[in-house]
Each structure stands twice: as structure tokens, then as C-alpha cells.
Amino acid sequence: MSVRSATLMTTAIAGLLAGLPALAQDVNVYSSRHYDSDDALYEAFTEATGIQVNRLEGEADELNARLQAEGEQSPADILLTVDAGRIWRADQLGLLQPIESEVLDERIPEHLRDPEGHWYGLSQRARLIFYSMDRVSNPPQTYADLADPAYEGQVCIRSSSNIYNLSLMGSIIAHEGEEAAQEWAAGVVENFARDPEGGDTDQLRGIVSGACDIAVANSYYFARALAQDVEGVTGSTDSIGIVFPNQETTGTHVNIAAAGVVTHAKNRENAIAFLEFLTTPEAQAHFADQNNEFPAVPGVPVGEVAASLGEFEQDTLNLDELGKNQAKAQEIFNAVGWP
Ligand code: FE
């Protein structure tokens, strides 16, 4: 080998090392969201960038515990969760790092991402009021209405420790203050049709069975019953009315599936590229539609089933506020005896 070609080779290797992504061809995703059809999305990313996506799935709190235990040794680059309150918990534990991306800042509305770049919303769901069209002629139009004595014995909603309710309560605290929030919670408890039981789908089932006249659930649970067979709901959806609450005031409370770059990510650049890819119109449409959600990026067409629920004004409170109010929210729920 001549001196000249050896020098060229050294230069070539140095060039490769400088362009790190050429060597690091992986991005490792810890996800509490699981849809088989997401594989196609990840393959499209690999095709476009050459970066392989490796997924590890688990329940949100388990993944947080795992990341804490693994510490610097963690192979994870991205954490993906399905509620702002959950990604906020991960962030509180120091599991996420700030990133800067003009692409993400431009595409994702400000209220759907962490002010410091620790996490970004990728799809949205609305927390809605459903009611029996046969038995309720004057349905609640706001979250506040759920506490109206006119609905005594009619309201079904799941337990207070559930993150969806903690996030909703977090938004009410932010808008109305703690005192009003507590009054509201006490009023809702007064209106319970039964003690909280089951998940959001069970509240919808309650409308069908007659146990509840009014129920609170995330938009995608009802949409799912329209799109596929959900026992106890599908077949009766025509008799269930939908209210997008607070249209005249603060807008409907929304929540997000969100992702952030893990503190000890080894493939930081790949991770940012992956997040940016997930905000492209094609990826957004697919990502949201898998769970009948609304895209986070404005202007991306809403999937057919989610779109059939209707258009609405959303609450633009920064979702970071929900996390900050999480502990207070639980305190208030406990104080009023909301199980
Ligand atoms: Fe859910």
C-alpha cells in the first residue's frame, strides 16, 4: 500500500467517524404503545434513512423503572408514552433530555410539546362527554356541567387515580383554581351513577346497559367501537350522543401520545431524526389513525373514523401544566372521596 492510498484511507475513516450516523445505524425505542401496523411506519423510516428501529414494549411505569435501573447503560434512545401525564412523570425522574429541532418546533403546536424540548406530542385524543340519546334530552355541555345537580345519579366516570382523570383535573385546576376544582369534583361525586369501575370503554358500556346516562371517555374508545367490534358498545353507537365539552369557553381537554429523547441515548442524532420523521404528514396520518386519534401536526388529514366524531375547538393550555398539577389533582380527588 502506498503512502498516498494509506492517507486516503485514513481520511476516509475520519470522514466516516465525523458523520456518525453512517456508523450508528440504530435507534432504540422504549414504547408503551403497541400496534402491529406501526411496523410499516418504522420500516418506512429505515428505508428513508438506513436507520434500523428496535422496539421494546412495556407498560409506562415499568419502562420508567427499567430506564432508571439501566441508567447510563440503557440502550434506549426514545421513550414513547400515551399520555402527557406519563411522559411528564418520566421527565420528572430525569429520564429525558432536552433537544432542539427547528423541524419539531415548527410542526408541533407549542401547547403539545414541552417548553424545554424534553417531549413532543405526536397524536391527540379528546376527553369527551357521551350520553344516552333516549334518556338525556339536555346533555351537559361543559366539564363543569357534570357537577350540576340536574344530573344526580346519572354520571359514570372511571377512578381518580387514572392518568386521564388526573390530567383532566390538572387542566381544571389550571383554569379555575384549586378551590373551584375541588367544588367541581365534589359535585361530580354527588352525581355518580355508581362507584367508579373499569376503563373508559366500560363507561360507554354503562350507557348501553342503562347503568349510566352520561359517561366520560377518551374519543378513541368510542371511535374504536365504530371501527371494529367492541363488545357491549358496537351495535348501540347510534343511541349514544357526543358532546365536545367547553366549546364556548376553554375548549375541549386534549391529551397526547408523546415521545422524547432518553437522557443516556447513544444514538441521539438518529433519535431526533426519528422524531422528525414521525411528524411528516404521512407518518402523522398513519400514527394517529392506528388508534383513531387526531394528528398532532395541524393540517394533516384526520382519519375517517375520528373525523366522523366531529370538529372541535381544543384547549390550548400547555400540557406541561397537567403534569405540574398531577399531585394536587390526586389530593383533591381524595379529599372529596372520588375513589
Ligand atoms: Fe387509553
CSV table of C-alpha atoms and ligand atoms in Angstrom, one decimal:
chain,number,residue,atom,x,y,z
A,1,MET,CA,0.0,0.0,0.0
A,2,SER,CA,1.4,3.4,-1.0
A,3,VAL,CA,1.7,6.2,1.5
A,4,ARG,CA,-0.8,8.1,-0.6
A,5,SER,CA,-3.5,5.5,-0.5
A,6,ALA,CA,-3.0,4.9,3.2
A,7,THR,CA,-3.5,8.6,3.8
A,8,LEU,CA,-6.6,8.5,1.7
A,9,MET,CA,-7.9,5.6,3.7
A,10,THR,CA,-7.3,7.4,7.0
A,11,THR,CA,-9.1,10.4,5.6
A,12,ALA,CA,-12.0,8.2,4.6
A,13,ILE,CA,-12.3,6.6,8.0
A,14,ALA,CA,-12.0,10.0,9.7
A,15,GLY,CA,-14.8,11.2,7.4
A,16,LEU,CA,-17.0,8.2,8.4
A,17,LEU,CA,-16.4,8.9,12.1
A,18,ALA,CA,-17.3,12.5,11.7
A,19,GLY,CA,-20.5,11.6,10.0
A,20,LEU,CA,-21.6,9.4,12.9
A,21,PRO,CA,-24.9,8.3,11.6
A,22,ALA,CA,-23.1,6.4,8.9
A,23,LEU,CA,-21.8,4.1,11.6
A,24,ALA,CA,-24.6,4.2,14.1
A,25,GLN,CA,-27.5,2.7,12.2
A,26,ASP,CA,-29.9,2.0,15.1
A,27,VAL,CA,-32.5,3.8,17.1
A,28,ASN,CA,-33.8,2.0,20.1
A,29,VAL,CA,-37.4,2.8,21.2
A,30,TYR,CA,-39.0,2.0,24.5
A,31,SER,CA,-42.7,2.2,23.9
A,32,SER,CA,-45.9,1.8,25.9
A,33,ARG,CA,-47.9,2.0,22.6
A,34,HIS,CA,-48.3,-1.2,20.6
A,35,TYR,CA,-49.9,-1.5,17.2
A,36,ASP,CA,-48.6,-4.1,14.9
A,37,SER,CA,-49.2,-1.8,12.0
A,38,ASP,CA,-46.7,0.6,13.3
A,39,ASP,CA,-44.1,-1.8,11.9
A,40,ALA,CA,-44.8,-0.4,8.4
A,41,LEU,CA,-44.2,3.1,9.7
A,42,TYR,CA,-40.8,2.1,11.2
A,43,GLU,CA,-39.8,0.3,8.0
A,44,ALA,CA,-40.5,3.4,6.0
A,45,PHE,CA,-38.1,5.3,8.3
A,46,THR,CA,-35.5,2.6,7.8
A,47,GLU,CA,-35.9,2.8,4.1
A,48,ALA,CA,-35.6,6.6,4.0
A,49,THR,CA,-32.6,6.8,6.4
A,50,GLY,CA,-30.9,3.4,6.7
A,51,ILE,CA,-31.5,3.6,10.5
A,52,GLN,CA,-32.9,0.4,12.0
A,53,VAL,CA,-35.7,0.8,14.6
A,54,ASN,CA,-35.6,-1.6,17.5
A,55,ARG,CA,-38.6,-1.6,19.8
A,56,LEU,CA,-39.1,-2.7,23.4
A,57,GLU,CA,-42.7,-2.6,24.6
A,58,GLY,CA,-44.0,-2.4,28.1
A,59,GLU,CA,-46.3,-0.6,30.5
A,60,ALA,CA,-45.4,3.1,31.0
A,61,ASP,CA,-44.4,2.8,34.7
A,62,GLU,CA,-42.4,-0.4,34.0
A,63,LEU,CA,-40.5,1.3,31.3
A,64,ASN,CA,-39.7,4.2,33.6
A,65,ALA,CA,-38.4,1.8,36.3
A,66,ARG,CA,-36.4,0.0,33.7
A,67,LEU,CA,-34.8,3.2,32.4
A,68,GLN,CA,-33.9,4.1,36.0
A,69,ALA,CA,-32.4,0.7,36.7
A,70,GLU,CA,-30.4,0.7,33.5
A,71,GLY,CA,-29.1,4.3,34.0
A,72,GLU,CA,-26.1,5.1,31.7
A,73,GLN,CA,-26.1,1.5,30.4
A,74,SER,CA,-29.5,1.9,28.9
A,75,PRO,CA,-29.7,1.1,25.2
A,76,ALA,CA,-32.8,3.3,24.9
A,77,ASP,CA,-32.8,6.4,22.7
A,78,ILE,CA,-36.5,7.2,22.6
A,79,LEU,CA,-39.3,6.9,25.2
A,80,LEU,CA,-42.8,6.8,23.8
A,81,THR,CA,-45.9,7.0,26.0
A,82,VAL,CA,-49.6,7.5,25.5
A,83,ASP,CA,-50.4,10.3,27.9
A,84,ALA,CA,-48.8,13.7,28.7
A,85,GLY,CA,-49.0,12.9,32.4
A,86,ARG,CA,-47.0,9.7,31.9
A,87,ILE,CA,-44.2,11.3,29.8
A,88,TRP,CA,-44.2,14.1,32.4
A,89,ARG,CA,-43.5,11.5,35.1
A,90,ALA,CA,-40.6,10.1,33.1
A,91,ASP,CA,-39.2,13.6,32.7
A,92,GLN,CA,-39.6,14.3,36.5
A,93,LEU,CA,-37.4,11.2,37.0
A,94,GLY,CA,-34.7,12.7,34.9
A,95,LEU,CA,-35.1,10.1,32.1
A,96,LEU,CA,-35.4,12.6,29.2
A,97,GLN,CA,-33.0,15.1,27.8
A,98,PRO,CA,-33.7,18.4,26.1
A,99,ILE,CA,-33.3,18.6,22.3
A,100,GLU,CA,-33.5,21.3,19.8
A,101,SER,CA,-35.2,20.8,16.5
A,102,GLU,CA,-36.5,23.5,14.2
A,103,VAL,CA,-38.5,20.9,12.4
A,104,LEU,CA,-40.3,19.7,15.5
A,105,ASP,CA,-40.8,23.3,16.8
A,106,GLU,CA,-42.3,24.3,13.5
A,107,ARG,CA,-44.6,21.4,13.1
A,108,ILE,CA,-45.9,20.6,16.6
A,109,PRO,CA,-48.1,23.3,18.2
A,110,GLU,CA,-46.5,24.9,21.2
A,111,HIS,CA,-49.1,23.6,23.7
A,112,LEU,CA,-48.4,20.0,22.6
A,113,ARG,CA,-44.7,19.9,23.4
A,114,ASP,CA,-42.5,20.5,26.5
A,115,PRO,CA,-41.3,24.1,26.6
A,116,GLU,CA,-37.8,22.8,27.1
A,117,GLY,CA,-37.8,20.2,24.4
A,118,HIS,CA,-37.9,17.1,26.7
A,119,TRP,CA,-41.0,15.7,24.9
A,120,TYR,CA,-43.2,16.2,21.9
A,121,GLY,CA,-46.8,15.3,21.3
A,122,LEU,CA,-47.4,13.0,18.3
A,123,SER,CA,-51.1,12.4,18.3
A,124,GLN,CA,-54.1,13.8,20.2
A,125,ARG,CA,-57.2,12.5,21.9
A,126,ALA,CA,-60.1,14.5,23.3
A,127,ARG,CA,-61.8,13.7,26.6
A,128,LEU,CA,-65.5,13.7,25.7
A,129,ILE,CA,-68.9,13.5,27.3
A,130,PHE,CA,-71.2,10.8,26.0
A,131,TYR,CA,-74.9,10.4,26.8
A,132,SER,CA,-77.9,8.2,26.2
A,133,MET,CA,-79.9,9.9,23.5
A,134,ASP,CA,-83.0,8.1,24.7
A,135,ARG,CA,-82.8,9.2,28.3
A,136,VAL,CA,-81.0,12.5,28.3
A,137,SER,CA,-82.6,15.4,26.5
A,138,ASN,CA,-80.4,18.2,27.8
A,139,PRO,CA,-76.8,16.8,28.0
A,140,PRO,CA,-74.0,18.6,29.8
A,141,GLN,CA,-72.1,20.9,27.6
A,142,THR,CA,-69.1,21.5,29.8
A,143,TYR,CA,-67.0,19.6,32.3
A,144,ALA,CA,-68.4,22.0,34.9
A,145,ASP,CA,-72.0,20.8,34.0
A,146,LEU,CA,-71.0,17.3,35.1
A,147,ALA,CA,-71.3,18.6,38.7
A,148,ASP,CA,-74.8,20.2,38.1
A,149,PRO,CA,-77.3,18.7,40.5
A,150,ALA,CA,-79.6,18.3,37.5
A,151,TYR,CA,-77.6,15.2,36.6
A,152,GLU,CA,-77.8,13.5,40.1
A,153,GLY,CA,-77.3,9.7,39.8
A,154,GLN,CA,-76.5,9.8,36.1
A,155,VAL,CA,-72.8,10.2,35.6
A,156,CYS,CA,-70.2,7.4,35.1
A,157,ILE,CA,-66.5,8.1,35.1
A,158,ARG,CA,-63.5,5.9,36.0
A,159,SER,CA,-61.4,6.1,39.1
A,160,SER,CA,-59.5,9.2,40.1
A,161,SER,CA,-56.0,7.5,40.1
A,162,ASN,CA,-56.3,7.0,36.3
A,163,ILE,CA,-54.0,9.3,34.5
A,164,TYR,CA,-56.7,10.6,32.1
A,165,ASN,CA,-58.7,11.9,35.0
A,166,LEU,CA,-55.6,13.3,36.7
A,167,SER,CA,-54.8,15.2,33.5
A,168,LEU,CA,-58.4,16.5,33.1
A,169,MET,CA,-58.4,17.6,36.8
A,170,GLY,CA,-55.0,19.2,36.2
A,171,SER,CA,-56.5,21.3,33.4
A,172,ILE,CA,-59.4,22.3,35.6
A,173,ILE,CA,-57.0,23.4,38.4
A,174,ALA,CA,-55.1,25.4,35.9
A,175,HIS,CA,-58.2,27.2,34.5
A,176,GLU,CA,-60.4,27.5,37.6
A,177,GLY,CA,-58.1,27.3,40.6
A,178,GLU,CA,-57.9,24.7,43.3
A,179,GLU,CA,-60.9,25.7,45.3
A,180,ALA,CA,-63.3,25.6,42.3
A,181,ALA,CA,-61.7,22.4,41.1
A,182,GLN,CA,-62.5,20.8,44.5
A,183,GLU,CA,-66.1,22.0,44.4
A,184,TRP,CA,-66.4,20.6,40.9
A,185,ALA,CA,-65.0,17.2,42.0
A,186,ALA,CA,-67.4,17.1,44.9
A,187,GLY,CA,-70.3,17.8,42.7
A,188,VAL,CA,-69.4,15.1,40.2
A,189,VAL,CA,-69.1,12.6,43.1
A,190,GLU,CA,-72.7,13.6,44.1
A,191,ASN,CA,-73.8,12.8,40.6
A,192,PHE,CA,-72.2,9.4,40.3
A,193,ALA,CA,-74.5,6.7,38.9
A,194,ARG,CA,-72.2,4.1,40.6
A,195,ASP,CA,-68.8,3.9,42.2
A,196,PRO,CA,-66.1,4.2,39.5
A,197,GLU,CA,-65.2,0.9,37.9
A,198,GLY,CA,-63.4,-0.3,34.8
A,199,GLY,CA,-61.8,1.7,32.0
A,200,ASP,CA,-63.2,4.2,29.6
A,201,THR,CA,-64.9,1.6,27.4
A,202,ASP,CA,-66.8,0.3,30.5
A,203,GLN,CA,-68.3,3.8,31.0
A,204,LEU,CA,-69.6,3.6,27.4
A,205,ARG,CA,-70.9,0.1,28.1
A,206,GLY,CA,-72.7,1.6,31.1
A,207,ILE,CA,-74.7,3.9,28.8
A,208,VAL,CA,-75.8,0.9,26.6
A,209,SER,CA,-76.7,-1.3,29.6
A,210,GLY,CA,-78.6,1.5,31.3
A,211,ALA,CA,-76.3,1.8,34.3
A,212,CYS,CA,-75.2,5.3,33.3
A,213,ASP,CA,-77.0,8.0,31.4
A,214,ILE,CA,-73.8,10.1,31.0
A,215,ALA,CA,-70.2,9.0,30.6
A,216,VAL,CA,-66.8,10.5,30.3
A,217,ALA,CA,-64.3,8.7,27.9
A,218,ASN,CA,-61.5,9.5,25.5
A,219,SER,CA,-62.5,10.0,21.9
A,220,TYR,CA,-60.7,6.9,20.5
A,221,TYR,CA,-62.6,4.5,22.7
A,222,PHE,CA,-65.9,5.5,21.1
A,223,ALA,CA,-64.2,5.7,17.7
A,224,ARG,CA,-62.9,2.1,18.1
A,225,ALA,CA,-66.4,0.9,18.7
A,226,LEU,CA,-67.4,2.5,15.4
A,227,ALA,CA,-64.4,0.9,13.6
A,228,GLN,CA,-64.4,-2.6,15.0
A,229,ASP,CA,-66.4,-4.8,17.2
A,230,VAL,CA,-66.3,-3.7,20.8
A,231,GLU,CA,-68.5,-5.9,23.0
A,232,GLY,CA,-71.3,-4.0,24.7
A,233,VAL,CA,-70.9,-0.8,22.6
A,234,THR,CA,-70.8,-1.6,18.9
A,235,GLY,CA,-74.3,-2.0,17.6
A,236,SER,CA,-75.6,0.6,20.0
A,237,THR,CA,-73.5,3.6,19.0
A,238,ASP,CA,-76.5,5.2,17.2
A,239,SER,CA,-78.1,5.8,20.6
A,240,ILE,CA,-75.1,7.5,22.1
A,241,GLY,CA,-74.7,11.2,21.8
A,242,ILE,CA,-71.3,13.0,21.8
A,243,VAL,CA,-70.5,16.3,23.4
A,244,PHE,CA,-67.2,18.1,22.8
A,245,PRO,CA,-67.1,20.0,26.1
A,246,ASN,CA,-66.3,23.6,26.7
A,247,GLN,CA,-66.7,24.8,23.1
A,248,GLU,CA,-67.8,28.2,24.3
A,249,THR,CA,-65.1,28.6,26.9
A,250,THR,CA,-61.7,26.9,27.3
A,251,GLY,CA,-62.1,24.3,24.6
A,252,THR,CA,-62.1,20.6,24.9
A,253,HIS,CA,-59.4,19.0,27.0
A,254,VAL,CA,-57.0,17.0,24.9
A,255,ASN,CA,-54.2,14.7,25.7
A,256,ILE,CA,-51.3,13.3,23.6
A,257,ALA,CA,-49.2,10.3,22.8
A,258,ALA,CA,-45.8,11.8,23.2
A,259,ALA,CA,-42.1,10.9,22.8
A,260,GLY,CA,-38.8,12.3,24.0
A,261,VAL,CA,-35.1,11.5,23.7
A,262,VAL,CA,-33.8,9.5,26.6
A,263,THR,CA,-31.1,11.1,28.9
A,264,HIS,CA,-28.4,8.5,28.1
A,265,ALA,CA,-29.3,8.0,24.4
A,266,LYS,CA,-26.3,6.6,22.5
A,267,ASN,CA,-27.9,7.4,19.1
A,268,ARG,CA,-29.1,11.0,19.8
A,269,GLU,CA,-29.0,12.2,16.2
A,270,ASN,CA,-30.9,9.2,15.0
A,271,ALA,CA,-33.4,9.7,17.7
A,272,ILE,CA,-34.0,13.3,16.7
A,273,ALA,CA,-34.3,12.2,13.0
A,274,PHE,CA,-36.8,9.6,14.1
A,275,LEU,CA,-39.0,12.1,16.0
A,276,GLU,CA,-38.8,14.4,13.0
A,277,PHE,CA,-39.9,11.6,10.7
A,278,LEU,CA,-42.9,10.9,12.9
A,279,THR,CA,-44.1,14.5,12.3
A,280,THR,CA,-44.1,14.2,8.5
A,281,PRO,CA,-47.6,14.3,7.1
A,282,GLU,CA,-47.6,10.6,6.0
A,283,ALA,CA,-46.3,9.4,9.3
A,284,GLN,CA,-48.7,11.6,11.3
A,285,ALA,CA,-51.7,10.4,9.4
A,286,HIS,CA,-50.7,6.8,10.0
A,287,PHE,CA,-49.7,7.2,13.6
A,288,ALA,CA,-52.9,9.0,14.6
A,289,ASP,CA,-55.2,6.7,12.6
A,290,GLN,CA,-53.8,3.5,14.2
A,291,ASN,CA,-55.7,4.5,17.4
A,292,ASN,CA,-58.4,6.6,15.8
A,293,GLU,CA,-56.7,9.7,17.2
A,294,PHE,CA,-56.2,13.2,15.8
A,295,PRO,CA,-52.8,14.1,14.3
A,296,ALA,CA,-50.7,16.5,16.4
A,297,VAL,CA,-49.5,18.4,13.4
A,298,PRO,CA,-52.1,20.9,12.1
A,299,GLY,CA,-53.3,20.4,8.5
A,300,VAL,CA,-52.7,16.6,8.4
A,301,PRO,CA,-56.0,15.0,7.4
A,302,VAL,CA,-57.9,13.3,10.2
A,303,GLY,CA,-58.7,9.6,9.7
A,304,GLU,CA,-62.2,8.8,8.6
A,305,VAL,CA,-63.5,7.3,11.9
A,306,ALA,CA,-62.0,10.0,14.1
A,307,ALA,CA,-63.3,12.7,11.7
A,308,SER,CA,-66.8,11.3,12.0
A,309,LEU,CA,-66.9,12.3,15.7
A,310,GLY,CA,-66.9,16.0,14.6
A,311,GLU,CA,-64.7,19.0,14.6
A,312,PHE,CA,-64.0,21.0,17.7
A,313,GLU,CA,-62.1,23.8,19.4
A,314,GLN,CA,-59.4,22.4,21.7
A,315,ASP,CA,-58.0,23.6,25.0
A,316,THR,CA,-54.6,25.2,24.2
A,317,LEU,CA,-53.3,25.0,27.8
A,318,ASN,CA,-49.7,23.7,27.7
A,319,LEU,CA,-49.8,20.0,28.6
A,320,ASP,CA,-46.9,20.6,30.9
A,321,GLU,CA,-49.4,22.2,33.3
A,322,LEU,CA,-51.2,18.9,33.6
A,323,GLY,CA,-48.1,17.2,35.0
A,324,LYS,CA,-47.4,20.1,37.4
A,325,ASN,CA,-50.9,19.7,38.8
A,326,GLN,CA,-50.9,15.9,39.0
A,327,ALA,CA,-50.2,15.6,42.7
A,328,LYS,CA,-52.6,18.3,43.6
A,329,ALA,CA,-55.3,16.7,41.4
A,330,GLN,CA,-55.0,13.4,43.3
A,331,GLU,CA,-55.1,15.3,46.6
A,332,ILE,CA,-58.4,17.0,45.6
A,333,PHE,CA,-59.9,13.7,44.4
A,334,ASN,CA,-59.0,12.0,47.7
A,335,ALA,CA,-60.4,14.9,49.7
A,336,VAL,CA,-63.9,14.7,48.0
A,337,GLY,CA,-64.0,10.9,48.2
A,338,TRP,CA,-63.7,10.1,44.5
A,339,PRO,CA,-62.3,6.6,44.6
B,1,FE,FE,-56.4,4.6,26.6
